[in-house]
Amino acid sequence: MSGKEAIVWVDENDPVFQKHLAGASVSWVLIKEILHEELLDALKAAQIQFLPDPCSPASALHRLMMDLYAERSCIVRPAPNPKGTKKPAYAVLPRQDLNERMAFVEKWIAGLDTVSLPQGGTDTIVVFSADAPPDAREDVEAAFPDYLQKLGSEELSVWLVSLVKGLLGGVPVVGGSGSYFVAPEGLVVWRRLKKALEPFGIRCYEIPAMKSSSALEAIVDSVRIYVEKAAKDLEADLIKYRAMKAQQGQPGTKSIQQRVLDERMRKITDQLDLVEKYESLLDTSLGSLRADLGELQIGFGKLAMLEMAQ
């Protein structure tokens, strides 16, 4: 039997296939950049509700500076803002012969500043150090508005990861860098997303996982590792906030904002919902994870009650 004949092609919509489907491992390959408005139009047409935010000025400037100046003989790195503010700024450092040694030496800096508009409101502009060449100023100022209109691969990656985790309830696949396991109900949205992104050159992949002991082990471990990390971060927050609560009233101490506690409680609820979903999907028990999250829920609940009583 040839390799071609050994392949069994299955219709993903076949009821028998769906019955034994545990979910799928999803991943993607991005492009360098994409117009934000065009992406929004395509996602809305595909009825995708989880939309990416516009590119931030800081991300736009960083991507611009890297594209224009980062190469083997020149590097770009964060630097103090020319205006003396804490707003992002980046220095261009060409490679030079410094005392008979090759080194990257800072030449000039471009950073962000906020200005007031005559008609009201504010705008973000690019400012430069005094030693910035005129041609470099022109290039950066001319390109900056265009970069603001686009999302780079880093922004696209952040959005896709948030979408897969938040909207689709995906968890990182253990041992699979950049892959996420998504349950069957999430795959419906994933396939709509795939069709919406393909015209832009973004490749989305889906590798089905059938219900089996080996798949169950991998999925359960992926869920456990993901939830345990979230619980560990929440536990560290709880310890920190308990210490803050114990020191309240002393000079220099800060109070705990209710919105912070509410956000932590929401995260715990999200993790409990995730555990419950995979318990149902895999017909298994994740009781230890549920118990750990329950203790954290009680701990943050007590802190919230103490804050409200003040």
mmCIF file of C-alpha atoms in Angstrom:
data_model
loop_
_atom_site.group_PDB
_atom_site.id
_atom_site.type_symbol
_atom_site.label_atom_id
_atom_site.label_comp_id
_atom_site.label_asym_id
_atom_site.label_seq_id
_atom_site.Cartn_x
_atom_site.Cartn_y
_atom_site.Cartn_z
ATOM 1 C CA MET A 1 0.000 0.000 0.000
ATOM 2 C CA SER A 2 1.426 3.379 -1.004
ATOM 3 C CA GLY A 3 1.570 6.308 1.400
ATOM 4 C CA LYS A 4 -1.169 8.038 -0.542
ATOM 5 C CA GLU A 5 -3.510 5.086 -0.239
ATOM 6 C CA ALA A 6 -2.863 4.854 3.520
ATOM 7 C CA ILE A 7 -4.299 8.303 4.163
ATOM 8 C CA VAL A 8 -7.906 8.281 5.336
ATOM 9 C CA TRP A 9 -9.687 11.510 4.414
ATOM 10 C CA VAL A 10 -12.447 12.494 6.828
ATOM 11 C CA ASP A 11 -15.075 15.200 6.483
ATOM 12 C CA GLU A 12 -14.712 17.402 9.578
ATOM 13 C CA ASN A 13 -18.498 17.854 9.595
ATOM 14 C CA ASP A 14 -19.173 14.092 9.603
ATOM 15 C CA PRO A 15 -21.353 13.284 12.682
ATOM 16 C CA VAL A 16 -19.260 10.178 13.482
ATOM 17 C CA PHE A 17 -16.076 12.241 13.354
ATOM 18 C CA GLN A 18 -17.613 14.966 15.526
ATOM 19 C CA LYS A 19 -18.783 12.402 18.082
ATOM 20 C CA HIS A 20 -15.224 11.238 18.741
ATOM 21 C CA LEU A 21 -13.582 14.668 18.472
ATOM 22 C CA ALA A 22 -11.986 15.946 21.680
ATOM 23 C CA GLY A 23 -11.001 19.234 20.087
ATOM 24 C CA ALA A 24 -8.010 20.455 18.122
ATOM 25 C CA SER A 25 -4.589 21.995 18.450
ATOM 26 C CA VAL A 26 -4.585 25.377 16.709
ATOM 27 C CA SER A 27 -1.684 27.589 15.652
ATOM 28 C CA TRP A 28 -0.887 30.298 13.104
ATOM 29 C CA VAL A 29 1.766 32.012 10.999
ATOM 30 C CA LEU A 30 1.499 35.804 10.856
ATOM 31 C CA ILE A 31 2.504 38.430 8.316
ATOM 32 C CA LYS A 32 4.628 41.504 8.960
ATOM 33 C CA GLU A 33 1.780 44.018 9.142
ATOM 34 C CA ILE A 34 -1.859 44.627 8.266
ATOM 35 C CA LEU A 35 -4.112 47.686 8.083
ATOM 36 C CA HIS A 36 -6.178 47.814 11.261
ATOM 37 C CA GLU A 37 -9.372 49.095 9.624
ATOM 38 C CA GLU A 38 -9.281 46.448 6.866
ATOM 39 C CA LEU A 39 -8.829 43.732 9.484
ATOM 40 C CA LEU A 40 -11.764 45.056 11.518
ATOM 41 C CA ASP A 41 -14.009 45.017 8.441
ATOM 42 C CA ALA A 42 -13.114 41.390 7.685
ATOM 43 C CA LEU A 43 -13.619 40.265 11.286
ATOM 44 C CA LYS A 44 -16.990 42.002 11.600
ATOM 45 C CA ALA A 45 -18.120 40.416 8.331
ATOM 46 C CA ALA A 46 -17.168 37.026 9.802
ATOM 47 C CA GLN A 47 -19.119 37.854 13.002
ATOM 48 C CA ILE A 48 -15.987 37.769 15.151
ATOM 49 C CA GLN A 49 -16.733 39.833 18.254
ATOM 50 C CA PHE A 50 -13.223 39.816 19.763
ATOM 51 C CA LEU A 51 -11.580 42.689 17.864
ATOM 52 C CA PRO A 52 -7.980 43.961 18.040
ATOM 53 C CA ASP A 53 -7.274 47.406 19.464
ATOM 54 C CA PRO A 54 -5.613 50.031 17.247
ATOM 55 C CA CYS A 55 -1.840 50.141 17.278
ATOM 56 C CA SER A 56 -0.490 52.212 20.165
ATOM 57 C CA PRO A 57 1.875 55.110 19.371
ATOM 58 C CA ALA A 58 4.628 53.347 21.346
ATOM 59 C CA SER A 59 4.315 50.162 19.280
ATOM 60 C CA ALA A 60 4.127 52.133 16.028
ATOM 61 C CA LEU A 61 7.288 54.111 16.806
ATOM 62 C CA HIS A 62 9.209 51.014 17.902
ATOM 63 C CA ARG A 63 8.232 49.087 14.756
ATOM 64 C CA LEU A 64 9.080 52.082 12.564
ATOM 65 C CA MET A 65 12.516 52.590 14.118
ATOM 66 C CA MET A 66 13.314 48.880 13.848
ATOM 67 C CA ASP A 67 12.269 48.782 10.184
ATOM 68 C CA LEU A 68 14.217 51.901 9.182
ATOM 69 C CA TYR A 69 17.405 51.546 11.189
ATOM 70 C CA ALA A 70 17.941 48.115 12.788
ATOM 71 C CA GLU A 71 20.512 46.090 10.827
ATOM 72 C CA ARG A 72 23.846 44.331 11.343
ATOM 73 C CA SER A 73 25.765 47.614 11.505
ATOM 74 C CA CYS A 74 23.190 49.526 13.541
ATOM 75 C CA ILE A 75 20.947 48.723 16.506
ATOM 76 C CA VAL A 76 17.873 50.396 18.005
ATOM 77 C CA ARG A 77 17.216 50.326 21.735
ATOM 78 C CA PRO A 78 15.120 52.155 24.368
ATOM 79 C CA ALA A 79 16.545 55.488 25.507
ATOM 80 C CA PRO A 80 15.618 58.514 27.665
ATOM 81 C CA ASN A 81 12.962 60.691 26.034
ATOM 82 C CA PRO A 82 14.403 63.931 24.528
ATOM 83 C CA LYS A 83 11.691 65.885 26.353
ATOM 84 C CA GLY A 84 12.699 64.423 29.706
ATOM 85 C CA THR A 85 9.381 62.604 30.148
ATOM 86 C CA LYS A 86 8.740 58.903 30.756
ATOM 87 C CA LYS A 87 7.185 58.435 27.321
ATOM 88 C CA PRO A 88 8.836 55.806 25.099
ATOM 89 C CA ALA A 89 11.883 56.786 23.057
ATOM 90 C CA TYR A 90 14.418 54.855 20.994
ATOM 91 C CA ALA A 91 18.051 55.543 20.187
ATOM 92 C CA VAL A 92 19.848 54.747 16.937
ATOM 93 C CA LEU A 93 23.299 53.306 17.566
ATOM 94 C CA PRO A 94 25.473 52.746 14.469
ATOM 95 C CA ARG A 95 28.545 50.593 14.764
ATOM 96 C CA GLN A 96 31.694 52.716 14.966
ATOM 97 C CA ASP A 97 35.411 52.367 15.557
ATOM 98 C CA LEU A 98 35.842 53.572 19.143
ATOM 99 C CA ASN A 99 39.459 53.670 20.324
ATOM 100 C CA GLU A 100 40.351 50.908 17.862
ATOM 101 C CA ARG A 101 37.443 48.796 19.059
ATOM 102 C CA MET A 102 34.182 48.342 17.193
ATOM 103 C CA ALA A 103 31.205 49.419 19.317
ATOM 104 C CA PHE A 104 27.615 50.608 18.926
ATOM 105 C CA VAL A 105 27.571 54.317 19.808
ATOM 106 C CA GLU A 106 24.409 56.331 20.408
ATOM 107 C CA LYS A 107 23.894 58.863 17.622
ATOM 108 C CA TRP A 108 20.368 60.274 18.008
ATOM 109 C CA ILE A 109 16.996 59.610 19.663
ATOM 110 C CA ALA A 110 13.339 59.717 18.599
ATOM 111 C CA GLY A 111 10.572 59.672 21.201
ATOM 112 C CA LEU A 112 6.902 60.421 21.780
ATOM 113 C CA ASP A 113 5.282 63.557 23.131
ATOM 114 C CA THR A 114 1.693 64.704 23.676
ATOM 115 C CA VAL A 115 0.575 68.120 22.421
ATOM 116 C CA SER A 116 -2.676 70.024 22.889
ATOM 117 C CA LEU A 117 -4.733 70.779 19.798
ATOM 118 C CA PRO A 118 -6.234 74.265 19.163
ATOM 119 C CA GLN A 119 -9.722 72.762 18.768
ATOM 120 C CA GLY A 120 -9.346 70.777 21.979
ATOM 121 C CA GLY A 121 -8.038 67.343 22.765
ATOM 122 C CA THR A 122 -4.498 66.071 22.314
ATOM 123 C CA ASP A 123 -2.317 64.408 19.701
ATOM 124 C CA THR A 124 0.804 62.260 19.859
ATOM 125 C CA ILE A 125 3.836 63.442 17.896
ATOM 126 C CA VAL A 126 7.430 62.325 17.457
ATOM 127 C CA VAL A 127 10.178 64.449 19.014
ATOM 128 C CA PHE A 128 13.912 64.184 18.435
ATOM 129 C CA SER A 129 17.208 64.814 20.156
ATOM 130 C CA ALA A 130 19.122 67.872 18.929
ATOM 131 C CA ASP A 131 21.623 65.724 17.036
ATOM 132 C CA ALA A 132 19.002 63.905 14.920
ATOM 133 C CA PRO A 133 19.807 64.375 11.204
ATOM 134 C CA PRO A 134 17.218 66.385 9.204
ATOM 135 C CA ASP A 135 16.664 63.540 6.724
ATOM 136 C CA ALA A 136 16.024 61.102 9.591
ATOM 137 C CA ARG A 137 13.512 63.502 11.143
ATOM 138 C CA GLU A 138 11.684 63.764 7.824
ATOM 139 C CA ASP A 139 11.645 59.998 7.299
ATOM 140 C CA VAL A 140 10.306 59.216 10.766
ATOM 141 C CA GLU A 141 7.722 62.016 10.797
ATOM 142 C CA ALA A 142 6.472 61.022 7.343
ATOM 143 C CA ALA A 143 6.190 57.309 8.170
ATOM 144 C CA PHE A 144 4.735 57.565 11.687
ATOM 145 C CA PRO A 145 1.052 58.185 10.687
ATOM 146 C CA ASP A 146 1.183 55.190 8.320
ATOM 147 C CA TYR A 147 2.581 52.910 11.027
ATOM 148 C CA LEU A 148 -0.190 54.019 13.400
ATOM 149 C CA GLN A 149 -2.759 52.673 10.928
ATOM 150 C CA LYS A 150 -1.258 49.185 10.901
ATOM 151 C CA LEU A 151 -0.844 46.283 13.289
ATOM 152 C CA GLY A 152 2.524 44.546 13.279
ATOM 153 C CA SER A 153 3.125 40.854 13.908
ATOM 154 C CA GLU A 154 3.659 41.493 17.629
ATOM 155 C CA GLU A 155 0.292 43.253 18.026
ATOM 156 C CA LEU A 156 -1.421 40.581 15.932
ATOM 157 C CA SER A 157 0.118 37.842 18.076
ATOM 158 C CA VAL A 158 -1.035 39.464 21.339
ATOM 159 C CA TRP A 159 -4.571 39.786 19.956
ATOM 160 C CA LEU A 160 -4.735 36.199 18.641
ATOM 161 C CA VAL A 161 -3.434 34.715 21.892
ATOM 162 C CA SER A 162 -6.008 36.731 23.862
ATOM 163 C CA LEU A 163 -8.756 35.646 21.453
ATOM 164 C CA VAL A 164 -7.881 31.957 21.651
ATOM 165 C CA LYS A 165 -7.597 32.004 25.444
ATOM 166 C CA GLY A 166 -10.488 34.352 26.173
ATOM 167 C CA LEU A 167 -13.090 33.801 23.457
ATOM 168 C CA LEU A 168 -12.343 30.170 22.549
ATOM 169 C CA GLY A 169 -11.308 28.941 26.020
ATOM 170 C CA GLY A 170 -8.042 27.561 24.641
ATOM 171 C CA VAL A 171 -5.094 26.416 26.741
ATOM 172 C CA PRO A 172 -1.410 26.218 25.698
ATOM 173 C CA VAL A 173 -0.545 22.705 24.510
ATOM 174 C CA VAL A 174 2.022 21.099 26.791
ATOM 175 C CA GLY A 175 5.296 20.708 24.933
ATOM 176 C CA GLY A 176 3.918 22.552 21.904
ATOM 177 C CA SER A 177 5.299 26.067 21.692
ATOM 178 C CA GLY A 178 2.782 28.396 20.048
ATOM 179 C CA SER A 179 -0.053 25.851 19.894
ATOM 180 C CA TYR A 180 -3.315 25.934 21.840
ATOM 181 C CA PHE A 181 -5.894 23.244 22.482
ATOM 182 C CA VAL A 182 -9.454 24.343 21.696
ATOM 183 C CA ALA A 183 -12.615 22.374 22.547
ATOM 184 C CA PRO A 184 -15.104 21.514 19.748
ATOM 185 C CA GLU A 185 -17.466 24.438 20.393
ATOM 186 C CA GLY A 186 -14.579 26.875 19.979
ATOM 187 C CA LEU A 187 -13.576 25.397 16.631
ATOM 188 C CA VAL A 188 -16.691 26.804 14.959
ATOM 189 C CA VAL A 189 -15.448 30.341 15.637
ATOM 190 C CA TRP A 190 -11.852 29.356 14.834
ATOM 191 C CA ARG A 191 -12.882 28.231 11.329
ATOM 192 C CA ARG A 192 -14.722 31.513 10.708
ATOM 193 C CA LEU A 193 -11.630 33.361 11.893
ATOM 194 C CA LYS A 194 -9.416 31.293 9.588
ATOM 195 C CA LYS A 195 -11.492 32.231 6.532
ATOM 196 C CA ALA A 196 -11.426 35.905 7.526
ATOM 197 C CA LEU A 197 -7.633 36.001 7.956
ATOM 198 C CA GLU A 198 -6.567 33.944 4.938
ATOM 199 C CA PRO A 199 -7.036 36.788 2.362
ATOM 200 C CA PHE A 200 -4.468 38.836 4.318
ATOM 201 C CA GLY A 201 -1.882 36.053 4.113
ATOM 202 C CA ILE A 202 -2.261 34.903 7.730
ATOM 203 C CA ARG A 203 -2.176 31.109 7.908
ATOM 204 C CA CYS A 204 -4.281 29.369 10.580
ATOM 205 C CA TYR A 205 -3.867 25.664 11.326
ATOM 206 C CA GLU A 206 -6.060 23.096 13.045
ATOM 207 C CA ILE A 207 -4.911 19.588 13.999
ATOM 208 C CA PRO A 208 -7.843 17.476 15.301
ATOM 209 C CA ALA A 209 -7.455 15.477 18.507
ATOM 210 C CA MET A 210 -9.656 12.411 18.771
ATOM 211 C CA LYS A 211 -10.896 11.071 22.096
ATOM 212 C CA SER A 212 -8.256 8.602 23.257
ATOM 213 C CA SER A 213 -6.172 7.905 26.340
ATOM 214 C CA SER A 214 -3.101 9.605 24.855
ATOM 215 C CA ALA A 215 -5.069 12.693 23.817
ATOM 216 C CA LEU A 216 -6.780 12.811 27.223
ATOM 217 C CA GLU A 217 -3.413 12.762 28.993
ATOM 218 C CA ALA A 218 -2.017 15.601 26.876
ATOM 219 C CA ILE A 219 -5.131 17.755 27.206
ATOM 220 C CA VAL A 220 -5.506 17.234 30.963
ATOM 221 C CA ASP A 221 -1.822 18.055 31.515
ATOM 222 C CA SER A 222 -2.164 21.180 29.363
ATOM 223 C CA VAL A 223 -5.172 22.361 31.352
ATOM 224 C CA ARG A 224 -3.496 21.534 34.670
ATOM 225 C CA ILE A 225 -0.273 23.408 33.852
ATOM 226 C CA TYR A 226 -2.184 26.433 32.545
ATOM 227 C CA VAL A 227 -4.529 26.666 35.544
ATOM 228 C CA GLU A 228 -1.760 25.942 38.075
ATOM 229 C CA LYS A 229 0.287 28.852 36.709
ATOM 230 C CA ALA A 230 -2.717 31.171 36.927
ATOM 231 C CA ALA A 231 -3.427 29.977 40.480
ATOM 232 C CA LYS A 232 0.207 30.515 41.481
ATOM 233 C CA ASP A 233 0.112 34.102 40.194
ATOM 234 C CA LEU A 234 -3.162 34.720 42.034
ATOM 235 C CA GLU A 235 -1.736 33.246 45.235
ATOM 236 C CA ALA A 236 1.245 35.617 45.013
ATOM 237 C CA ASP A 237 -1.180 38.524 44.623
ATOM 238 C CA LEU A 238 -3.193 37.336 47.621
ATOM 239 C CA ILE A 239 -0.070 37.180 49.803
ATOM 240 C CA LYS A 240 0.939 40.679 48.681
ATOM 241 C CA TYR A 241 -2.509 42.166 49.323
ATOM 242 C CA ARG A 242 -2.758 40.506 52.750
ATOM 243 C CA ALA A 243 0.556 42.118 53.665
ATOM 244 C CA MET A 244 -0.707 45.488 52.409
ATOM 245 C CA LYS A 245 -3.875 45.073 54.454
ATOM 246 C CA ALA A 246 -1.883 44.320 57.597
ATOM 247 C CA GLN A 247 0.138 47.530 57.139
ATOM 248 C CA GLN A 248 -2.790 49.826 56.368
ATOM 249 C CA GLY A 249 -2.849 52.887 58.555
ATOM 250 C CA GLN A 250 0.927 53.113 58.721
ATOM 251 C CA PRO A 251 2.645 56.095 57.012
ATOM 252 C CA GLY A 252 3.424 55.537 53.337
ATOM 253 C CA THR A 253 1.177 52.505 52.890
ATOM 254 C CA LYS A 254 -1.362 52.225 50.079
ATOM 255 C CA SER A 255 -4.927 51.000 50.276
ATOM 256 C CA ILE A 256 -6.187 48.133 48.124
ATOM 257 C CA GLN A 257 -8.518 49.347 45.393
ATOM 258 C CA GLN A 258 -11.804 47.464 45.113
ATOM 259 C CA ARG A 259 -11.491 47.204 41.340
ATOM 260 C CA VAL A 260 -8.215 45.298 41.795
ATOM 261 C CA LEU A 261 -9.897 42.756 44.065
ATOM 262 C CA ASP A 262 -12.855 42.513 41.667
ATOM 263 C CA GLU A 263 -10.472 41.805 38.790
ATOM 264 C CA ARG A 264 -8.761 39.002 40.730
ATOM 265 C CA MET A 265 -12.132 37.485 41.603
ATOM 266 C CA ARG A 266 -13.074 37.603 37.913
ATOM 267 C CA LYS A 267 -9.867 35.780 37.003
ATOM 268 C CA ILE A 268 -10.629 33.061 39.541
ATOM 269 C CA THR A 269 -14.147 32.678 38.156
ATOM 270 C CA ASP A 270 -12.752 32.405 34.622
ATOM 271 C CA GLN A 271 -10.356 29.647 35.711
ATOM 272 C CA LEU A 272 -13.115 27.759 37.531
ATOM 273 C CA ASP A 273 -15.283 27.962 34.401
ATOM 274 C CA LEU A 274 -12.380 26.614 32.356
ATOM 275 C CA VAL A 275 -11.868 23.678 34.734
ATOM 276 C CA GLU A 276 -15.582 22.884 34.679
ATOM 277 C CA LYS A 277 -15.673 22.998 30.867
ATOM 278 C CA TYR A 278 -12.815 20.543 30.457
ATOM 279 C CA GLU A 279 -14.123 18.257 33.188
ATOM 280 C CA SER A 280 -17.344 17.979 31.198
ATOM 281 C CA LEU A 281 -15.605 17.630 27.833
ATOM 282 C CA LEU A 282 -13.161 14.949 28.959
ATOM 283 C CA ASP A 283 -15.424 13.239 31.502
ATOM 284 C CA THR A 284 -12.718 13.518 34.133
ATOM 285 C CA SER A 285 -12.186 15.187 37.493
ATOM 286 C CA LEU A 286 -9.846 18.105 38.147
ATOM 287 C CA GLY A 287 -10.811 18.311 41.786
ATOM 288 C CA SER A 288 -7.431 19.494 43.111
ATOM 289 C CA LEU A 289 -7.449 22.472 40.743
ATOM 290 C CA ARG A 290 -11.016 23.289 41.705
ATOM 291 C CA ALA A 291 -10.098 23.130 45.422
ATOM 292 C CA ASP A 292 -7.055 25.404 45.012
ATOM 293 C CA LEU A 293 -9.094 27.967 43.115
ATOM 294 C CA GLY A 294 -11.856 27.719 45.714
ATOM 295 C CA GLU A 295 -9.401 28.601 48.494
ATOM 296 C CA LEU A 296 -8.174 31.596 46.518
ATOM 297 C CA GLN A 297 -11.771 32.682 45.961
ATOM 298 C CA ILE A 298 -12.414 32.573 49.706
ATOM 299 C CA GLY A 299 -9.191 34.479 50.422
ATOM 300 C CA PHE A 300 -9.915 37.310 48.019
ATOM 301 C CA GLY A 301 -13.550 37.351 49.132
ATOM 302 C CA LYS A 302 -12.488 37.953 52.746
ATOM 303 C CA LEU A 303 -10.170 40.780 51.672
ATOM 304 C CA ALA A 304 -12.975 42.386 49.684
ATOM 305 C CA MET A 305 -15.324 42.214 52.667
ATOM 306 C CA LEU A 306 -12.722 43.818 54.935
ATOM 307 C CA GLU A 307 -12.204 46.651 52.444
ATOM 308 C CA MET A 308 -15.949 47.248 52.119
ATOM 309 C CA ALA A 309 -16.318 47.338 55.925
ATOM 310 C CA GLN A 310 -13.942 50.290 56.226
#
